[in-house]
C-alpha atoms as an extended CHARMM CRD file, in Angstrom:
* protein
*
       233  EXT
         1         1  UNK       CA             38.2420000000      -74.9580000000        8.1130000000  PROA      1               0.0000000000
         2         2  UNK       CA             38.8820000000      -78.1470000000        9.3260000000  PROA      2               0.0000000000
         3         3  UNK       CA             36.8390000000      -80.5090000000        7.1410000000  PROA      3               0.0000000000
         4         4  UNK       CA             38.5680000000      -78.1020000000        3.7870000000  PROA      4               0.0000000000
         5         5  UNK       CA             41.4620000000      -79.4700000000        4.4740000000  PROA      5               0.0000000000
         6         6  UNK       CA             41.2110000000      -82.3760000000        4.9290000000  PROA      6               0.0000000000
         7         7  UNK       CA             39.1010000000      -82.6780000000        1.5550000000  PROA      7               0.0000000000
         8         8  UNK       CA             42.1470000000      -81.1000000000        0.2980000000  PROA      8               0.0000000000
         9         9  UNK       CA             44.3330000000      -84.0930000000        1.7870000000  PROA      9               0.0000000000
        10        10  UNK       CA             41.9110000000      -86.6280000000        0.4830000000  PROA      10              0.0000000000
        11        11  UNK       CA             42.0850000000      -84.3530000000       -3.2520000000  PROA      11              0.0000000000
        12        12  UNK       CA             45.5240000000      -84.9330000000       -3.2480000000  PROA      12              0.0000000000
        13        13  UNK       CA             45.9270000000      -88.6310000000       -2.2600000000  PROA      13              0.0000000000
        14        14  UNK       CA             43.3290000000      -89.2330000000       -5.2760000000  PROA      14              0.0000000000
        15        15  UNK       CA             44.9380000000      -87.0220000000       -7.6520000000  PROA      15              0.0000000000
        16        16  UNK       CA             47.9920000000      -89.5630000000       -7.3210000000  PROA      16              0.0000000000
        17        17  UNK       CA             46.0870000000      -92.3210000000       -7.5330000000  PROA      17              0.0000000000
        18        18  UNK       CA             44.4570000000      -91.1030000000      -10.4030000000  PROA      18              0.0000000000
        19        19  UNK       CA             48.0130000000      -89.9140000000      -12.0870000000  PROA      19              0.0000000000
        20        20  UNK       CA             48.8890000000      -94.0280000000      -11.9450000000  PROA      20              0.0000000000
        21        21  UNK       CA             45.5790000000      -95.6070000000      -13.2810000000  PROA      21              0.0000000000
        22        22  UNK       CA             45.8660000000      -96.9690000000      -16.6790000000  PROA      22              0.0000000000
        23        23  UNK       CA             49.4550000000      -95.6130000000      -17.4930000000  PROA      23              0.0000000000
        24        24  UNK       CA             51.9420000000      -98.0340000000      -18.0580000000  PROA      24              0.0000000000
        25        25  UNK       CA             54.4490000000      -96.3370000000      -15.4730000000  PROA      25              0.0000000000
        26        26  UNK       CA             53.7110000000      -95.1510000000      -11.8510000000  PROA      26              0.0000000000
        27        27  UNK       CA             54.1530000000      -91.0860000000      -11.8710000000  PROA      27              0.0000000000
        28        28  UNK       CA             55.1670000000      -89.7980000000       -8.4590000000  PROA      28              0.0000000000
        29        29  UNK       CA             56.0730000000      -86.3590000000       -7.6210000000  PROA      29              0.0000000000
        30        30  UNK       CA             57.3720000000      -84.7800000000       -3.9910000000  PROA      30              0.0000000000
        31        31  UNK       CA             56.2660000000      -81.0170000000       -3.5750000000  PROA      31              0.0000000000
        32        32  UNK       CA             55.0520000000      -79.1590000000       -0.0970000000  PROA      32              0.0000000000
        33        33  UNK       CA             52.5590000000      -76.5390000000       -0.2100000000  PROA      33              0.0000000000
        34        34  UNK       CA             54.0440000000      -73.5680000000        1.2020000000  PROA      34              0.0000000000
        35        35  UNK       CA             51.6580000000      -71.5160000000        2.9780000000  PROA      35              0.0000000000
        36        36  UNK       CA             51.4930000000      -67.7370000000        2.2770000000  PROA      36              0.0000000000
        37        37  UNK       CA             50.4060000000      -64.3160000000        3.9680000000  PROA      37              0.0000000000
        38        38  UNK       CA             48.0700000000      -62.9270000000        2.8750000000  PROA      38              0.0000000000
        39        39  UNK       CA             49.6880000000      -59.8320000000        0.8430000000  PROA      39              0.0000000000
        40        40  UNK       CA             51.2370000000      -62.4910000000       -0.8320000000  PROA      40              0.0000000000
        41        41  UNK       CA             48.0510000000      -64.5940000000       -2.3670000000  PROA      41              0.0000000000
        42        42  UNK       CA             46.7650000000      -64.5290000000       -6.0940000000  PROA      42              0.0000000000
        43        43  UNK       CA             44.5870000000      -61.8360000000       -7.2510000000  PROA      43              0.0000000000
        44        44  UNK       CA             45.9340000000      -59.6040000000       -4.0360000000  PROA      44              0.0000000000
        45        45  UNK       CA             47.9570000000      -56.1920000000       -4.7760000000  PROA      45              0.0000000000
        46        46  UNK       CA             48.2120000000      -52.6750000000       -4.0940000000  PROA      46              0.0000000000
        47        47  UNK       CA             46.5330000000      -50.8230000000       -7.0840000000  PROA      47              0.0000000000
        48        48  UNK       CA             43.8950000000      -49.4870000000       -5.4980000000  PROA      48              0.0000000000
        49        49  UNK       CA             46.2190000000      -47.0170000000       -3.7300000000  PROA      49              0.0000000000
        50        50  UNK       CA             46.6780000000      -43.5990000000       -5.7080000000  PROA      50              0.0000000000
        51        51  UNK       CA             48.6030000000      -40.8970000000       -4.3040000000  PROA      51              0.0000000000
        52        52  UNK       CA             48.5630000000      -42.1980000000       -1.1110000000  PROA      52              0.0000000000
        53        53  UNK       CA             44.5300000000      -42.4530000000       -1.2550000000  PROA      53              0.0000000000
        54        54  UNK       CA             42.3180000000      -44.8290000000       -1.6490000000  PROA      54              0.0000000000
        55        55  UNK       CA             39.9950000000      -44.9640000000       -4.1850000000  PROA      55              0.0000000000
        56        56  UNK       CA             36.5510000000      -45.4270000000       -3.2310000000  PROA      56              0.0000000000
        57        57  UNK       CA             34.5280000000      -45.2180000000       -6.3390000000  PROA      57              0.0000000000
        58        58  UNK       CA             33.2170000000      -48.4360000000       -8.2250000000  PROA      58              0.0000000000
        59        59  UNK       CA             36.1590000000      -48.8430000000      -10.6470000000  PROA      59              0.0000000000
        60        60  UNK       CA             33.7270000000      -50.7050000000      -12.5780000000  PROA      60              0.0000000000
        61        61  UNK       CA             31.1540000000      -47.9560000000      -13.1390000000  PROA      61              0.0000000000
        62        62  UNK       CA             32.1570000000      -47.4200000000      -17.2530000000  PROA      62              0.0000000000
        63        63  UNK       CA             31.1440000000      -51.0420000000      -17.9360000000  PROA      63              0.0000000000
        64        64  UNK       CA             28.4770000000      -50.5170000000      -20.6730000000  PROA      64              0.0000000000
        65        65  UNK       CA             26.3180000000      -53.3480000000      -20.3390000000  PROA      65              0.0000000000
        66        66  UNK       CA             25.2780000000      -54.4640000000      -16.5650000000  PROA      66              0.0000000000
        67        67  UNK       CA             22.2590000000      -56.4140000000      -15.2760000000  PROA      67              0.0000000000
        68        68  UNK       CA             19.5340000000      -54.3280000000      -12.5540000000  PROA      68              0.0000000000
        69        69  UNK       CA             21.9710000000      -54.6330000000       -9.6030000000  PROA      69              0.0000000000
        70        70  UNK       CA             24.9220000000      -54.1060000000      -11.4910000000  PROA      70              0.0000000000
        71        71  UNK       CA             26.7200000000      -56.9150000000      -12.3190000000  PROA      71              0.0000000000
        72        72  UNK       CA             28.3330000000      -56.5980000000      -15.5650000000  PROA      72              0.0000000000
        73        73  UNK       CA             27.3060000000      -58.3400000000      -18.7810000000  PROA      73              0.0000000000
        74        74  UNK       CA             29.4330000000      -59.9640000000      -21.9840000000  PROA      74              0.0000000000
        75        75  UNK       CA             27.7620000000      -58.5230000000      -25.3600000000  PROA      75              0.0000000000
        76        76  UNK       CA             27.7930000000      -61.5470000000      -28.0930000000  PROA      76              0.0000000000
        77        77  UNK       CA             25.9150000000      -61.4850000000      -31.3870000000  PROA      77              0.0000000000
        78        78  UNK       CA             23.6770000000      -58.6080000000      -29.7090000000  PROA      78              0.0000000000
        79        79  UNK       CA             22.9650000000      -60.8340000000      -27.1040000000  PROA      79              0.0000000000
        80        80  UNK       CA             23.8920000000      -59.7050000000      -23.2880000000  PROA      80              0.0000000000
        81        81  UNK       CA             25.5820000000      -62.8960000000      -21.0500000000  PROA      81              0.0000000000
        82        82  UNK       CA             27.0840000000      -63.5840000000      -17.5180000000  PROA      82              0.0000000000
        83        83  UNK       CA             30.8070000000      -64.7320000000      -18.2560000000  PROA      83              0.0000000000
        84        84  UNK       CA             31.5620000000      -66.6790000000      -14.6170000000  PROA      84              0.0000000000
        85        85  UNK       CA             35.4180000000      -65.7570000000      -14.9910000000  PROA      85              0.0000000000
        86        86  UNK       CA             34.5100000000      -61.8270000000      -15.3380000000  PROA      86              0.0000000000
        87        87  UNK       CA             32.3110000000      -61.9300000000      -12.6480000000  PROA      87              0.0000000000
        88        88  UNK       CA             34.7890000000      -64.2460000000      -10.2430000000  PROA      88              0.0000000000
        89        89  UNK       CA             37.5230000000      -61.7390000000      -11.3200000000  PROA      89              0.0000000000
        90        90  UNK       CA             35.7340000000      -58.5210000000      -10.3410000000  PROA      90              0.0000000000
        91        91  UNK       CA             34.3920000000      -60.4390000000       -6.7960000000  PROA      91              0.0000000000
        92        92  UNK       CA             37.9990000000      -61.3470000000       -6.3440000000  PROA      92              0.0000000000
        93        93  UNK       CA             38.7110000000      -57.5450000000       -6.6500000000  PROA      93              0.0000000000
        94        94  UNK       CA             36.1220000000      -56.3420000000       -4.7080000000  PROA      94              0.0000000000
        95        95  UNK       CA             37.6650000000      -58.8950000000       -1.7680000000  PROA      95              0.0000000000
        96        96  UNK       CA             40.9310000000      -57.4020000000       -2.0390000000  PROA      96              0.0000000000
        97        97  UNK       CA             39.9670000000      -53.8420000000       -1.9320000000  PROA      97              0.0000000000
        98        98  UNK       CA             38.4120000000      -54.6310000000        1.4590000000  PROA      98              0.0000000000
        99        99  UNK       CA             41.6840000000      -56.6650000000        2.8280000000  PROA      99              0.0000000000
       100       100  UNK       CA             43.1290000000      -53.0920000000        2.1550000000  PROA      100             0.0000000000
       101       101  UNK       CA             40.7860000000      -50.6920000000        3.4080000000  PROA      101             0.0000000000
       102       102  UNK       CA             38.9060000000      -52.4040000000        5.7440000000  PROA      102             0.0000000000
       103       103  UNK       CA             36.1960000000      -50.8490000000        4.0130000000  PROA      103             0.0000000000
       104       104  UNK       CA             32.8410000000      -52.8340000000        4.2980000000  PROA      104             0.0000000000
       105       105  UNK       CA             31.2060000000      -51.4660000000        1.2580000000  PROA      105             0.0000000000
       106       106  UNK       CA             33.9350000000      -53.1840000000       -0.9090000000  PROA      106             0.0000000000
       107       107  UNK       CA             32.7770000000      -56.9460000000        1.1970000000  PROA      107             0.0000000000
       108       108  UNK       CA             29.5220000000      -56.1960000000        0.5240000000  PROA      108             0.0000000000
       109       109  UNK       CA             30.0680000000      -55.9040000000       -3.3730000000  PROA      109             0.0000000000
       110       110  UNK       CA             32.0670000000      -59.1550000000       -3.6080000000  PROA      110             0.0000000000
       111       111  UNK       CA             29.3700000000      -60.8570000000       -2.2050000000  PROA      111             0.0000000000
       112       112  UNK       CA             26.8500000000      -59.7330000000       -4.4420000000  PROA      112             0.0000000000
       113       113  UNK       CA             28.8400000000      -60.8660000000       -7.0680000000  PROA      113             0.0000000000
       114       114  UNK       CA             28.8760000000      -64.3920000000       -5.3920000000  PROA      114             0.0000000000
       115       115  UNK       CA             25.2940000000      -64.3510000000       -4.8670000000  PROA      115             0.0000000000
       116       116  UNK       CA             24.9760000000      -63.5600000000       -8.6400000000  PROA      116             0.0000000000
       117       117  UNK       CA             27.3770000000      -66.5770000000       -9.2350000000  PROA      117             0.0000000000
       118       118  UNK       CA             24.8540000000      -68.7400000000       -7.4230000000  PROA      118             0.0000000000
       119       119  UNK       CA             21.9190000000      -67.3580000000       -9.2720000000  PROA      119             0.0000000000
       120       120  UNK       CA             23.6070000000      -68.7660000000      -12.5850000000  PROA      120             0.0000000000
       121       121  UNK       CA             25.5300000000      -71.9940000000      -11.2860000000  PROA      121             0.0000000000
       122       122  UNK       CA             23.7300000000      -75.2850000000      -11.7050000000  PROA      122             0.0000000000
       123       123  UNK       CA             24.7420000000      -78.9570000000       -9.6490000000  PROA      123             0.0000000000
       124       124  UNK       CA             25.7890000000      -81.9610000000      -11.1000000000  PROA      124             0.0000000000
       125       125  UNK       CA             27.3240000000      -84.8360000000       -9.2440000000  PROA      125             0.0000000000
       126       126  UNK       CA             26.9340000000      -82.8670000000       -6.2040000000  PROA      126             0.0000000000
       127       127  UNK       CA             29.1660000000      -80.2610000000       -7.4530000000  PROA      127             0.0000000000
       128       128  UNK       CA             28.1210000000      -76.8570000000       -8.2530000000  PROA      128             0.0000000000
       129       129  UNK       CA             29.0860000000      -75.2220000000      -11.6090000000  PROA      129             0.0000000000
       130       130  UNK       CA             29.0620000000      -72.0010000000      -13.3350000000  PROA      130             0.0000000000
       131       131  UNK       CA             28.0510000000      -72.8480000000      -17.2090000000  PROA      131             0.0000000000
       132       132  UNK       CA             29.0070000000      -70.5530000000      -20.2730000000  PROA      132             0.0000000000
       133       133  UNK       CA             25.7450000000      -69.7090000000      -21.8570000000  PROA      133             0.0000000000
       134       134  UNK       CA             27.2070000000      -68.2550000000      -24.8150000000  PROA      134             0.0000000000
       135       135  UNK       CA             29.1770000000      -69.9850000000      -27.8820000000  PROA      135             0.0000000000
       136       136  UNK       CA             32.5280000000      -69.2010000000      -27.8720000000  PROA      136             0.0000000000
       137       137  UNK       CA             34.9100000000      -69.6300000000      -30.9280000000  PROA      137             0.0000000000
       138       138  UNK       CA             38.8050000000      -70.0410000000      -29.4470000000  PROA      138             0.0000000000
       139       139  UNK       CA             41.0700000000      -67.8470000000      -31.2130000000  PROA      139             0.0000000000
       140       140  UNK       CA             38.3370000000      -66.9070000000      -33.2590000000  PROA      140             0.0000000000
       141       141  UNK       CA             38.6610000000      -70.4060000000      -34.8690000000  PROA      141             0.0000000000
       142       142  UNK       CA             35.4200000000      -71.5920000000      -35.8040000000  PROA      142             0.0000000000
       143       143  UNK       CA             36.4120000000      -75.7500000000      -35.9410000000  PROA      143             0.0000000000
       144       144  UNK       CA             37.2200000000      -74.9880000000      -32.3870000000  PROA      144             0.0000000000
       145       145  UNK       CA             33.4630000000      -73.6140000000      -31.0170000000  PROA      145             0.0000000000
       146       146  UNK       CA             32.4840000000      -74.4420000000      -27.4260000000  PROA      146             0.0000000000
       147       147  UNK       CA             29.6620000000      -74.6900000000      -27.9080000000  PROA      147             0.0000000000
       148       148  UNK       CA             26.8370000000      -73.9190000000      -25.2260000000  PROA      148             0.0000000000
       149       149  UNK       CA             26.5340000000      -74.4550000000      -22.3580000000  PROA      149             0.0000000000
       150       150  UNK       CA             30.3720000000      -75.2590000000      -21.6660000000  PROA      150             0.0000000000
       151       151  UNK       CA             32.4270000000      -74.9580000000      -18.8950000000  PROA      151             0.0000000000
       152       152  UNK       CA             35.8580000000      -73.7990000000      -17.5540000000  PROA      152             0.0000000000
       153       153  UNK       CA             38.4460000000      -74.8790000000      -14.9500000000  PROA      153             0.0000000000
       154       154  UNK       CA             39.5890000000      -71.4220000000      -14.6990000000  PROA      154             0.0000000000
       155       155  UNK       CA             35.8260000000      -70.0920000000      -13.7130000000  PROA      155             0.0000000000
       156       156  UNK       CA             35.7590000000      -72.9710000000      -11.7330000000  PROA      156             0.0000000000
       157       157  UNK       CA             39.1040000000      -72.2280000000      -10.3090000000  PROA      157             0.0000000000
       158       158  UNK       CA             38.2490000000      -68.4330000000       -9.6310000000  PROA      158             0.0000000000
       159       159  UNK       CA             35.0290000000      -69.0140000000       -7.8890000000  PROA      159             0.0000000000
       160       160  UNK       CA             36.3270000000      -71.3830000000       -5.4960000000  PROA      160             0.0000000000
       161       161  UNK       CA             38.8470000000      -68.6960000000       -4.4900000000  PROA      161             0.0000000000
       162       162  UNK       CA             36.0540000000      -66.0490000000       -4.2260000000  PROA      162             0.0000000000
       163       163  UNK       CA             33.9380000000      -68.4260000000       -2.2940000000  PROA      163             0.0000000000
       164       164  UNK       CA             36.6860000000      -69.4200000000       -0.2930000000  PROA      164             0.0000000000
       165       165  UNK       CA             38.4050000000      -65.8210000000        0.6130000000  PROA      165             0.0000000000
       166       166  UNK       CA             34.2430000000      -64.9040000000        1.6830000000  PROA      166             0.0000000000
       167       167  UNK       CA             33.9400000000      -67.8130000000        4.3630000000  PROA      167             0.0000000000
       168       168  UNK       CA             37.2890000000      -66.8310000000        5.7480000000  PROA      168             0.0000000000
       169       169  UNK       CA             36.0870000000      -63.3970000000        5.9580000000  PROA      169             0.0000000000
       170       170  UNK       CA             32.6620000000      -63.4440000000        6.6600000000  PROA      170             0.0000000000
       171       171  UNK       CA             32.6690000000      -67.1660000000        8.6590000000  PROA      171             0.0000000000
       172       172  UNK       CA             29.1970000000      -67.3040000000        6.9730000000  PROA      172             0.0000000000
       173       173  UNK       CA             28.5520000000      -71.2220000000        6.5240000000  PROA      173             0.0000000000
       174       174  UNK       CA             26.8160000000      -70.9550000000        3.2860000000  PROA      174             0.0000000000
       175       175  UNK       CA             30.4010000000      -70.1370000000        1.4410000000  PROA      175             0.0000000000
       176       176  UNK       CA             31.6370000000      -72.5880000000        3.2960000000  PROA      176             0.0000000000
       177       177  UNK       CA             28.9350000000      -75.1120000000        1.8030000000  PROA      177             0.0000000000
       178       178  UNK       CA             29.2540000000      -73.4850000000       -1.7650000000  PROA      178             0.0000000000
       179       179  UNK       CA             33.5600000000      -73.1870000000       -1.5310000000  PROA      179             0.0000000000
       180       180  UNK       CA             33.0300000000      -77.7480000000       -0.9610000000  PROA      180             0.0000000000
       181       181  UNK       CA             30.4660000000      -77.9240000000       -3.4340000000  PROA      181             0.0000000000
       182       182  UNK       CA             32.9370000000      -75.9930000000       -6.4490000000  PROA      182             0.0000000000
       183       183  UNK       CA             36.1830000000      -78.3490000000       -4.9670000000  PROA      183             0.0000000000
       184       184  UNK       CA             34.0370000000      -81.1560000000       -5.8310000000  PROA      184             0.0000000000
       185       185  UNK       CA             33.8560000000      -80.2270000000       -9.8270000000  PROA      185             0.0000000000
       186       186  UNK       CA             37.3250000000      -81.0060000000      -10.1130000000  PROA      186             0.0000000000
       187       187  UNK       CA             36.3890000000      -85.0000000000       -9.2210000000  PROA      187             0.0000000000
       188       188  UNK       CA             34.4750000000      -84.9020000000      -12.2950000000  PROA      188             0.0000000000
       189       189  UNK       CA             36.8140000000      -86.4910000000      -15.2140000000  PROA      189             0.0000000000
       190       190  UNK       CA             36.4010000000      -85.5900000000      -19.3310000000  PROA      190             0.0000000000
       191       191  UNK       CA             32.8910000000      -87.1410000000      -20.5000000000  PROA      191             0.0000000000
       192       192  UNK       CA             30.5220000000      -86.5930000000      -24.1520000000  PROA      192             0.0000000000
       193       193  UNK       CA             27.1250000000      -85.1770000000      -22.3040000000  PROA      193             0.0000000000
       194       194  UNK       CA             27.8250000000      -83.6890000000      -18.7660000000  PROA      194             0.0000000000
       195       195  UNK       CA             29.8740000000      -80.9620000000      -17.4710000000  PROA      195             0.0000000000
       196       196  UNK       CA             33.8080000000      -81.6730000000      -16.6200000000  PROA      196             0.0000000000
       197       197  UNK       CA             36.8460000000      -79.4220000000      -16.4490000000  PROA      197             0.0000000000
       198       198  UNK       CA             39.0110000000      -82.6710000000      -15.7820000000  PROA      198             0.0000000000
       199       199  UNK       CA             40.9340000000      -84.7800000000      -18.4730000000  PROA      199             0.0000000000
       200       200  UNK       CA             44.3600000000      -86.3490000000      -18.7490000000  PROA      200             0.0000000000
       201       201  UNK       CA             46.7510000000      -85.1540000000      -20.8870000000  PROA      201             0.0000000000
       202       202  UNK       CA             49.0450000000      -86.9970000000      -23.5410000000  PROA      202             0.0000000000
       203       203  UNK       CA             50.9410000000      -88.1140000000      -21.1750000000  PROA      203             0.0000000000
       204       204  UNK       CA             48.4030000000      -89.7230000000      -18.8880000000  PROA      204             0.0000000000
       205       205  UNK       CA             48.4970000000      -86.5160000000      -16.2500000000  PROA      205             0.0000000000
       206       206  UNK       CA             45.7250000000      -84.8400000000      -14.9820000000  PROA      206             0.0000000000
       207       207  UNK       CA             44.8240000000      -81.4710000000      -16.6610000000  PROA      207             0.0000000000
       208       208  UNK       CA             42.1860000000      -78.3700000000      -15.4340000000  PROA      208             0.0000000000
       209       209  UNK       CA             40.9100000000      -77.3910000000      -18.6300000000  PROA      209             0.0000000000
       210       210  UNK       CA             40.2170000000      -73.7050000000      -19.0590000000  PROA      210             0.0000000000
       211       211  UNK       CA             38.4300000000      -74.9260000000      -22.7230000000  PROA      211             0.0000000000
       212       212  UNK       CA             37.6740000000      -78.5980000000      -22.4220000000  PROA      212             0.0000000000
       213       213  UNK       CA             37.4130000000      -79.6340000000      -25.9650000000  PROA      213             0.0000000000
       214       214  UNK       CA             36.7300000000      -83.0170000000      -27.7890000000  PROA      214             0.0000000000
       215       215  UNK       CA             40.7120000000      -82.1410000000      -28.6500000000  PROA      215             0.0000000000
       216       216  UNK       CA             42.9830000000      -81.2860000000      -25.3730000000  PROA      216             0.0000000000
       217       217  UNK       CA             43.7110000000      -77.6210000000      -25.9800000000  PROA      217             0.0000000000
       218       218  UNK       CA             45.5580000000      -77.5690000000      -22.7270000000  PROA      218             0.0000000000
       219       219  UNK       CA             45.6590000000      -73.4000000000      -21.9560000000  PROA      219             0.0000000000
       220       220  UNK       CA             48.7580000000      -73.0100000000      -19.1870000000  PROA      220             0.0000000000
       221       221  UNK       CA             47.1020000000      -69.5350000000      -17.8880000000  PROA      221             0.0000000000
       222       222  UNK       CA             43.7290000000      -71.1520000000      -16.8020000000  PROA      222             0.0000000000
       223       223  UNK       CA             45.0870000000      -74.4370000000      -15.5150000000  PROA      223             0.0000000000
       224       224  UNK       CA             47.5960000000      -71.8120000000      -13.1220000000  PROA      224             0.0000000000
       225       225  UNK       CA             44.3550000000      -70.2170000000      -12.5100000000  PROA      225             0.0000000000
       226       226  UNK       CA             42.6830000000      -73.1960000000      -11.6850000000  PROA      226             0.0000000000
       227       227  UNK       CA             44.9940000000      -73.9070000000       -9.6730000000  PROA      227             0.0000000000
       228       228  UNK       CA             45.1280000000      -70.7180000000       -7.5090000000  PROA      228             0.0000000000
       229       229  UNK       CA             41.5600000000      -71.8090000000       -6.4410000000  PROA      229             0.0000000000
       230       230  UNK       CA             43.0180000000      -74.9730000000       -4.9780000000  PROA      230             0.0000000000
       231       231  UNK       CA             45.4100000000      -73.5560000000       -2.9080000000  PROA      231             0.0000000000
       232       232  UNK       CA             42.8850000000      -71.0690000000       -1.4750000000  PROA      232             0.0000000000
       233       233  UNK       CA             41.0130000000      -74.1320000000       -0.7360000000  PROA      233             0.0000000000
């Protein structure tokens, strides 16, 4: 895990670089990252106790619409989709049921749901990135579509934790490989044709867009989210 963090030094020495360019006024800001066990990470609680028992069953087994080997699927305009963040989510899940249970059936799942993330990511800039396939409308507000194929800092954000969590469980080098390929998305700042997830703000600070539109929209929950994946990182 060496070379992670020291991308993650390097991240962060570029990030406030980045926070100065162009802005009339040098932004600094002093924080530590505090380092946390492991009951205490994102996504990681104690639901899956009931009674005492665990509860083996696929929680996810009333989903209506899944693909051949079960991976769920988003139903728009009679059309069946992968959404990245659902599928992160429930790979995320899958991870923590195992941290509980030791229980190798519940690995197993969460990394069929990364392989399926990997089936449906495609690389720019060296980065790898899981694209919306589906137009989305945000709040239902039609003069605010993203429009296909688009892309989120919060899927982004919740794959690199999934991706992340795996290597440190598995030691398998290939999530390794995939966890440096996601980190590097979050180099890529706002442009018209390419995927990004990047932009500054109105204040000339960096953002993680969880809907990067032409107009910031600038969603708290999926820049936190984002964010999470970071710190995994």
């Amino acid at each position: 895990m060496i070379k992670l963090r020291v991308t993650k030094l390097l991240y962060i020495l570029i990030v406030s670089a980045l926070y100065s360019c162009g802005t009339s006024q040098e932004k600094k800001f002093n924080f530590t990252i505090k380092i946390l066990p492991k009951d205490k990470w994102p996504y990681t609680t104690d639901t899956i106790i009931k009674n005492g028992q665990f509860l083996l069953s696929n929680p996810y087994d009333d989903v209506y619409y899944k693909d051949s080997n079960g991976i769920p699927l988003t139903l728009v305009e009679n059309k069946k989709y992968y959404n990245p963040v659902g599928i992160s989510q429930i790979g995320l899940d899958y991870i923590n049921k195992y941290y509980s249970t030791s229980n190798k059936l519940y690995l197993d799942s969460a990394q069929q749901y990364a392989d399926c993330l990997i089936k449906i990511s495609k690389e720019y800039k060296g980065a790898i990135w899981f694209p919306y396939t589906f137009n989305f409308a945000l709040h239902g507000i039609e003069d605010q579509l993203m429009v296909a194929p688009w892309y989120s800092a919060m899927a982004q954000g919740q794959a690199l934790s999934l991706f992340t969590r795996l290597y440190e469980e598995t030691q398998n080098p290939i999530y390794s490989k995939n966890a440096d390929k996601i980190f590097l998305s979050f180099f890529v700042l706002r442009n018209k044709n390419n995927p990004y997830v990047v932009c500054y703000d109105k204040n000339h600070q960096l953002w993680l867009e969880e809907y990067p539109l032409d107009e910031a929209c600038n969603a708290l929950n999926g820049f936190i989210f984002s964010i999470f994946g970071i710190y995994d990182y």
